[in-house]
Short mmCIF file of C-alpha atoms in Angstrom, two decimals:
data_model
loop_
_atom_site.label_atom_id
_atom_site.label_comp_id
_atom_site.label_asym_id
_atom_site.label_seq_id
_atom_site.Cartn_x
_atom_site.Cartn_y
_atom_site.Cartn_z
CA MET T 1 127.95 32.86 -216.39
CA ASN T 2 129.98 35.94 -217.39
CA LYS T 3 129.09 39.58 -217.00
CA THR T 4 127.85 40.03 -220.54
CA GLU T 5 125.44 37.05 -220.21
CA LEU T 6 124.18 38.47 -216.92
CA GLN T 7 123.37 41.83 -218.50
CA LYS T 8 121.39 40.21 -221.32
CA GLN T 9 118.91 38.43 -219.05
CA LYS T 10 116.77 41.50 -218.05
CA GLN T 11 116.39 44.76 -219.80
CA LEU T 12 115.34 47.55 -217.39
CA PRO T 13 113.66 50.75 -218.26
CA SER T 14 115.59 53.89 -217.52
CA LYS T 15 115.71 55.24 -213.97
CA LYS T 16 113.30 58.08 -214.89
CA GLU T 17 110.81 55.55 -216.40
CA ARG T 18 111.18 53.37 -213.33
CA HIS T 19 110.32 56.29 -211.09
CA LYS T 20 107.16 56.99 -213.22
CA LEU T 21 106.33 53.33 -212.94
CA PHE T 22 106.27 53.63 -209.19
CA GLY T 23 104.18 56.86 -209.09
CA SER T 24 106.46 59.78 -209.72
CA VAL T 25 104.88 62.65 -211.75
CA GLU T 26 106.25 65.73 -213.51
CA PRO T 27 106.47 68.89 -211.39
CA GLY T 28 103.36 71.06 -211.53
CA PRO T 29 103.27 74.82 -212.08
CA ARG T 30 105.01 76.99 -209.51
CA THR T 31 102.92 80.01 -208.38
CA LYS T 32 104.16 80.72 -204.82
CA PRO T 33 107.13 82.98 -204.11
CA VAL T 34 110.67 81.54 -203.67
CA ASP T 35 112.24 84.57 -202.01
CA LYS T 36 112.14 84.35 -198.16
CA ASP T 37 111.01 87.88 -197.66
CA LYS T 38 107.96 87.29 -199.88
CA MET T 39 106.88 84.04 -198.28
CA ALA T 40 104.12 83.76 -195.72
CA ASP T 41 105.37 83.39 -192.12
CA LEU T 42 102.58 81.65 -190.22
CA GLN T 43 104.49 81.06 -187.06
CA ASN T 44 105.17 84.72 -186.71
CA SER T 45 101.49 85.66 -186.77
CA LYS T 46 100.36 87.99 -184.04
CA LYS T 47 96.82 87.83 -182.61
CA ASP T 48 94.96 86.25 -179.69
CA PHE T 49 95.87 82.56 -179.66
CA LEU T 50 93.97 81.77 -176.39
CA PHE T 51 96.82 80.66 -174.11
CA ASP T 52 100.46 81.28 -173.24
CA ILE T 53 102.70 78.23 -173.92
CA ASP T 54 105.11 77.11 -171.19
CA MET T 55 107.62 75.64 -173.61
CA VAL T 56 107.97 74.88 -177.27
CA GLY T 57 111.02 73.66 -179.05
CA ILE T 58 112.77 70.64 -180.49
CA SER T 59 114.20 67.50 -178.81
CA ASN T 60 116.32 64.38 -179.57
CA VAL T 61 118.87 66.35 -181.50
CA LYS T 62 122.16 64.41 -181.86
CA HIS T 63 125.26 66.44 -182.34
CA PRO T 64 129.06 66.00 -181.83
CA ILE T 65 130.45 67.77 -178.75
CA THR T 66 133.57 68.09 -176.71
CA ILE T 67 133.56 67.28 -173.03
CA PRO T 68 136.21 68.66 -170.60
CA SER T 69 137.04 66.54 -167.59
CA LYS T 70 139.34 66.64 -164.54
CA MET T 71 139.64 62.82 -164.84
CA THR T 72 141.49 61.07 -167.60
CA PRO T 73 140.76 61.58 -170.48
CA GLU T 74 140.73 65.30 -169.87
CA ILE T 75 139.36 66.11 -173.38
CA GLN T 76 136.90 63.75 -175.02
CA THR T 77 134.73 63.97 -178.06
CA THR T 78 131.31 62.34 -177.96
CA ILE T 79 127.72 62.61 -179.10
CA GLY T 80 125.31 64.87 -177.17
CA THR T 81 121.58 64.56 -177.26
CA PHE T 82 120.00 68.07 -177.15
CA SER T 83 116.62 69.55 -176.38
CA PHE T 84 115.87 73.29 -176.77
CA GLY T 85 112.80 75.42 -175.86
CA SER T 86 111.33 78.70 -174.88
CA SER T 87 107.94 79.91 -173.78
CA ILE T 88 105.77 81.91 -176.06
CA THR T 89 102.92 84.34 -175.17
CA GLN T 90 99.25 84.18 -175.98
CA GLY T 91 99.88 86.75 -178.72
CA SER T 92 102.28 84.70 -180.77
CA LYS T 93 101.31 81.72 -182.88
CA GLY T 94 104.54 79.74 -182.60
CA THR T 95 108.31 79.74 -182.57
CA ASN T 96 110.87 79.60 -185.34
CA MET T 97 112.20 76.06 -185.04
CA SER T 98 115.15 76.62 -187.37
CA ARG T 99 116.61 79.20 -185.03
CA PHE T 100 117.40 76.38 -182.53
CA THR T 101 119.55 74.47 -184.93
CA GLU T 102 121.05 77.65 -186.33
CA GLN T 103 122.33 78.42 -182.83
CA LEU T 104 123.68 74.92 -182.42
CA ASP T 105 125.57 75.09 -185.68
CA LYS T 106 127.05 78.48 -184.79
CA TYR T 107 128.53 77.02 -181.58
CA HIS T 108 129.68 73.79 -183.37
CA ARG T 109 131.65 75.79 -185.90
CA GLU T 110 133.40 77.68 -183.06
CA GLY T 111 134.14 74.37 -181.25
CA PHE T 112 131.34 73.41 -178.87
CA ALA T 113 132.93 72.50 -175.52
CA ILE T 114 130.13 71.54 -173.02
CA ASP T 115 131.06 73.51 -169.99
CA LEU T 116 128.58 75.54 -167.88
CA THR T 117 129.95 78.96 -168.83
CA THR T 118 129.43 78.18 -172.51
CA LEU T 119 125.99 76.67 -171.97
CA LYS T 120 124.91 79.80 -170.04
CA THR T 121 125.99 82.08 -172.85
CA PHE T 122 124.47 79.75 -175.43
CA THR T 123 121.06 79.84 -173.69
CA GLU T 124 120.96 83.63 -173.21
CA GLU T 125 121.90 84.14 -176.85
CA LEU T 126 119.31 81.60 -177.87
CA ALA T 127 116.57 83.74 -176.09
CA GLY T 128 117.71 86.80 -178.05
CA ARG T 129 117.73 84.79 -181.37
CA LEU T 130 114.19 83.67 -180.71
CA LYS T 131 113.13 87.14 -179.67
CA GLU T 132 111.86 85.80 -176.31
CA THR T 133 112.65 86.56 -172.68
CA ASP T 134 113.56 83.02 -171.82
CA ALA T 135 115.12 79.85 -173.20
CA GLU T 136 116.33 76.45 -172.08
CA VAL T 137 118.74 73.88 -173.24
CA GLU T 138 119.39 70.30 -172.07
CA VAL T 139 122.26 68.01 -173.25
CA SER T 140 122.88 64.45 -172.32
CA PHE T 141 126.03 62.60 -173.02
CA PRO T 142 128.10 59.60 -171.99
CA TRP T 143 131.08 60.71 -169.87
CA PHE T 144 134.16 58.43 -169.88
CA PHE T 145 136.77 58.06 -167.19
CA GLU T 146 139.71 55.90 -166.58
CA ARG T 147 139.58 53.35 -163.73
CA LYS T 148 142.50 51.24 -162.54
CA GLY T 149 142.38 47.88 -160.80
CA PRO T 150 143.04 48.30 -157.03
CA TYR T 151 145.96 45.91 -156.96
CA SER T 152 147.22 45.41 -160.59
CA ASP T 153 146.89 49.13 -161.44
CA LEU T 154 145.71 47.99 -164.98
CA ALA T 155 143.46 50.69 -166.49
CA GLY T 156 140.28 50.53 -168.56
CA MET T 157 137.44 52.95 -169.43
CA ASN T 158 134.26 53.29 -167.46
CA HIS T 159 131.42 55.66 -168.25
CA ALA T 160 128.60 57.38 -166.64
CA ASP T 161 125.49 59.15 -168.17
CA ALA T 162 125.59 62.94 -167.65
CA THR T 163 122.95 65.64 -168.21
CA ILE T 164 123.15 69.40 -168.07
CA ARG T 165 120.01 71.52 -168.02
CA VAL T 166 120.35 75.36 -168.23
CA GLU T 167 117.29 77.59 -167.99
CA TYR T 168 117.64 81.34 -168.68
CA ASP T 169 115.11 84.03 -167.77
CA GLU T 170 115.73 87.64 -168.54
CA ALA T 171 114.37 88.58 -165.10
CA THR T 172 115.95 85.99 -162.95
CA GLY T 173 119.04 84.81 -164.75
CA HIS T 174 120.27 81.26 -165.02
CA ASP T 175 119.27 78.04 -163.26
CA ILE T 176 121.52 75.07 -163.72
CA THR T 177 120.67 71.44 -162.93
CA CYS T 178 123.37 68.70 -163.41
CA THR T 179 122.48 64.98 -163.39
CA LEU T 180 124.84 62.01 -163.32
CA LYS T 181 123.84 58.31 -163.38
CA GLY T 182 126.70 56.07 -162.23
CA THR T 183 126.95 52.35 -161.61
CA ILE T 184 127.99 50.71 -158.37
CA THR T 185 128.22 47.38 -156.67
CA THR T 186 126.01 46.64 -153.64
CA LEU T 187 126.01 43.72 -151.32
CA CYS T 188 122.79 42.78 -149.47
CA PRO T 189 123.17 43.38 -145.67
CA CYS T 190 120.23 40.98 -144.96
CA SER T 191 121.71 38.17 -147.00
CA LYS T 192 125.06 38.66 -145.22
CA GLU T 193 123.42 38.61 -141.75
CA ILE T 194 121.28 35.51 -142.23
CA SER T 195 123.64 33.29 -144.28
CA GLU T 196 126.31 31.00 -142.86
CA TYR T 197 128.65 32.21 -145.55
CA SER T 198 128.57 34.45 -148.69
CA ALA T 199 125.97 37.11 -149.51
CA HIS T 200 124.23 38.05 -152.76
CA ASN T 201 125.27 41.30 -154.52
CA GLN T 202 124.09 43.21 -157.49
CA ARG T 203 124.75 46.05 -159.88
CA GLY T 204 123.13 49.34 -158.79
CA GLN T 205 122.34 52.56 -160.70
CA VAL T 206 122.67 55.73 -158.66
CA THR T 207 121.12 58.89 -160.23
CA MET T 208 121.96 62.23 -158.71
CA SER T 209 120.47 65.57 -159.79
CA VAL T 210 121.80 68.66 -158.18
CA LYS T 211 120.94 72.29 -158.52
CA LEU T 212 124.11 74.34 -158.53
CA THR T 213 124.67 77.51 -156.50
CA ASP T 214 125.03 80.76 -158.44
CA ASP T 215 128.72 81.00 -157.44
CA PHE T 216 129.77 77.58 -158.58
CA ASP T 217 133.35 77.55 -159.99
CA GLU T 218 133.70 74.82 -162.61
CA GLN T 219 137.44 75.68 -162.96
CA LYS T 220 137.90 74.56 -159.37
CA THR T 221 135.43 71.61 -159.29
CA ASP T 222 134.40 69.13 -161.87
CA TRP T 223 130.77 68.48 -160.89
CA LYS T 224 130.86 65.09 -162.83
CA ALA T 225 133.81 63.78 -160.82
CA ALA T 226 132.27 65.12 -157.51
CA LEU T 227 128.93 63.38 -158.15
CA LEU T 228 130.66 60.18 -159.21
CA GLU T 229 132.67 60.11 -156.06
CA ALA T 230 129.58 60.63 -153.89
CA ALA T 231 127.98 57.58 -155.50
CA GLU T 232 131.07 55.26 -155.62
CA SER T 233 132.57 56.06 -152.21
CA ASN T 234 129.34 55.07 -150.51
CA ALA T 235 128.84 51.86 -152.43
CA SER T 236 129.77 48.30 -151.27
CA ALA T 237 132.39 48.46 -154.06
CA ARG T 238 133.33 50.33 -157.24
CA ILE T 239 132.82 48.95 -160.70
CA HIS T 240 136.08 48.16 -162.71
CA PRO T 241 136.57 47.39 -166.38
CA VAL T 242 139.72 45.44 -165.78
CA LEU T 243 140.17 43.01 -162.85
CA LYS T 244 142.90 40.46 -162.48
CA ARG T 245 142.55 37.76 -159.71
CA PRO T 246 144.17 39.86 -156.99
CA ASP T 247 141.90 42.82 -157.94
CA GLU T 248 138.82 40.66 -157.85
CA LYS T 249 139.79 39.34 -154.46
CA MET T 250 140.13 42.94 -153.12
CA VAL T 251 136.82 44.14 -154.69
CA THR T 252 134.88 41.07 -153.44
CA GLU T 253 136.21 41.50 -149.92
CA GLN T 254 135.52 45.21 -149.89
CA ALA T 255 131.89 44.62 -150.89
CA TYR T 256 131.48 42.04 -148.10
CA GLU T 257 132.91 44.53 -145.62
CA ASN T 258 130.51 47.28 -146.77
CA PRO T 259 126.94 45.89 -147.14
CA ARG T 260 124.40 48.41 -148.42
CA PHE T 261 120.59 48.49 -148.98
CA VAL T 262 119.23 50.87 -151.56
CA GLU T 263 117.88 52.89 -148.54
CA ASP T 264 121.49 53.14 -147.22
CA ILE T 265 122.84 54.25 -150.60
CA VAL T 266 120.45 57.21 -151.03
CA ARG T 267 121.02 58.41 -147.53
CA LEU T 268 124.78 58.12 -147.63
CA VAL T 269 125.06 59.78 -151.07
CA SER T 270 122.69 62.48 -149.85
CA ALA T 271 124.98 63.23 -146.85
CA ASP T 272 127.89 63.85 -149.25
CA LEU T 273 125.83 66.09 -151.51
CA TYR T 274 124.63 67.96 -148.50
CA GLU T 275 128.24 68.62 -147.57
CA TYR T 276 129.14 69.92 -151.02
CA ASP T 277 128.94 73.79 -150.72
CA PHE T 278 128.20 74.17 -154.46
CA VAL T 279 124.97 72.17 -154.18
CA GLU T 280 121.77 74.07 -153.40
CA ALA T 281 119.30 71.22 -153.72
CA PHE T 282 119.47 67.61 -154.83
CA GLU T 283 117.56 64.42 -155.71
CA VAL T 284 119.11 60.97 -155.34
CA SER T 285 117.74 57.61 -156.40
CA CYS T 286 119.12 54.12 -156.48
CA ARG T 287 117.87 51.16 -158.48
CA ASN T 288 119.42 47.68 -157.79
CA GLU T 289 119.08 44.88 -160.35
CA GLU T 290 118.48 42.20 -157.77
CA SER T 291 120.51 38.99 -158.40
CA ILE T 292 118.10 36.59 -156.61
CA HIS T 293 114.80 38.36 -157.57
CA LEU T 294 113.16 39.17 -160.81
CA HIS T 295 112.24 42.66 -159.53
CA ASP T 296 114.49 45.69 -158.94
CA ALA T 297 114.89 47.39 -155.56
CA VAL T 298 114.48 51.11 -155.65
CA ALA T 299 114.69 54.17 -153.30
CA SER T 300 114.80 57.95 -153.77
CA LEU T 301 115.36 61.03 -151.62
CA SER T 302 115.23 64.78 -152.32
CA TYR T 303 116.35 67.71 -150.26
CA ASP T 304 116.51 71.56 -150.66
CA LYS T 305 118.93 73.35 -148.37
CA LYS T 306 117.05 76.64 -148.80
CA GLN T 307 114.28 75.14 -146.73
CA GLU T 308 116.52 75.33 -143.71
CA GLN T 309 116.62 79.12 -144.07
CA SER T 310 112.81 79.53 -143.81
#
């Protein structure tokens, strides 16, 4: 059947008629103003609205960003997932949601590199744009880093999930919390102890959230690399994207020589975070996807260095 014969089989109404068939109607009369200055602004209403609101804003905003890193690749482009917010007082009905994305677009056009200095300025400017005394921004993104096999030196790309949260208050300044979730290998100490040979091992997820000191210098220290090292250096073994047989032998033997429970992981990682002078407080958790159970094994620990001063 040729093209001409196919076209003759069915005669469709025009697109406009098809739309009418499925419910479209002609536009009605337009009586409300189209100029912004003449439009009603309900969110800007001022009266007693019963309560202050702790936070109002938008979340799950996807946007391209640039990530600086002290590990290869040093500059990487990825997708960030943002949330923005601020408090509003009892006397204000709501916030202007468009100002959050206006601020994001402004920084995107200037080249939005996700470093702490830029995010501090972003959050402070956002508060001013909203005409509020505070604002907060959180961005999550995958962070990629090169990892080489321990024997072959063959490289591949690993990644960890990173989150930065910046809170700004006109009276107290900025609070910054950084979170990294990295993947490790753990070998069960109990299995090693009771078995004639071998031991079961599993993949573990270590999540570290740290509150940074006010004098943290991101030019000197990459917090992502520092937290990754705290997790991986205390594991039974590191995760590798490329392993030849000599690499696999080394990694397997290293895991056997360094058995770890989830309890061991959170304590050892916490010890490293405690020794980092740029960390003021931290939370550490570990979740192992058990290889011989249907359940996961979990542990968590939190510590605030400021409590030592009281």
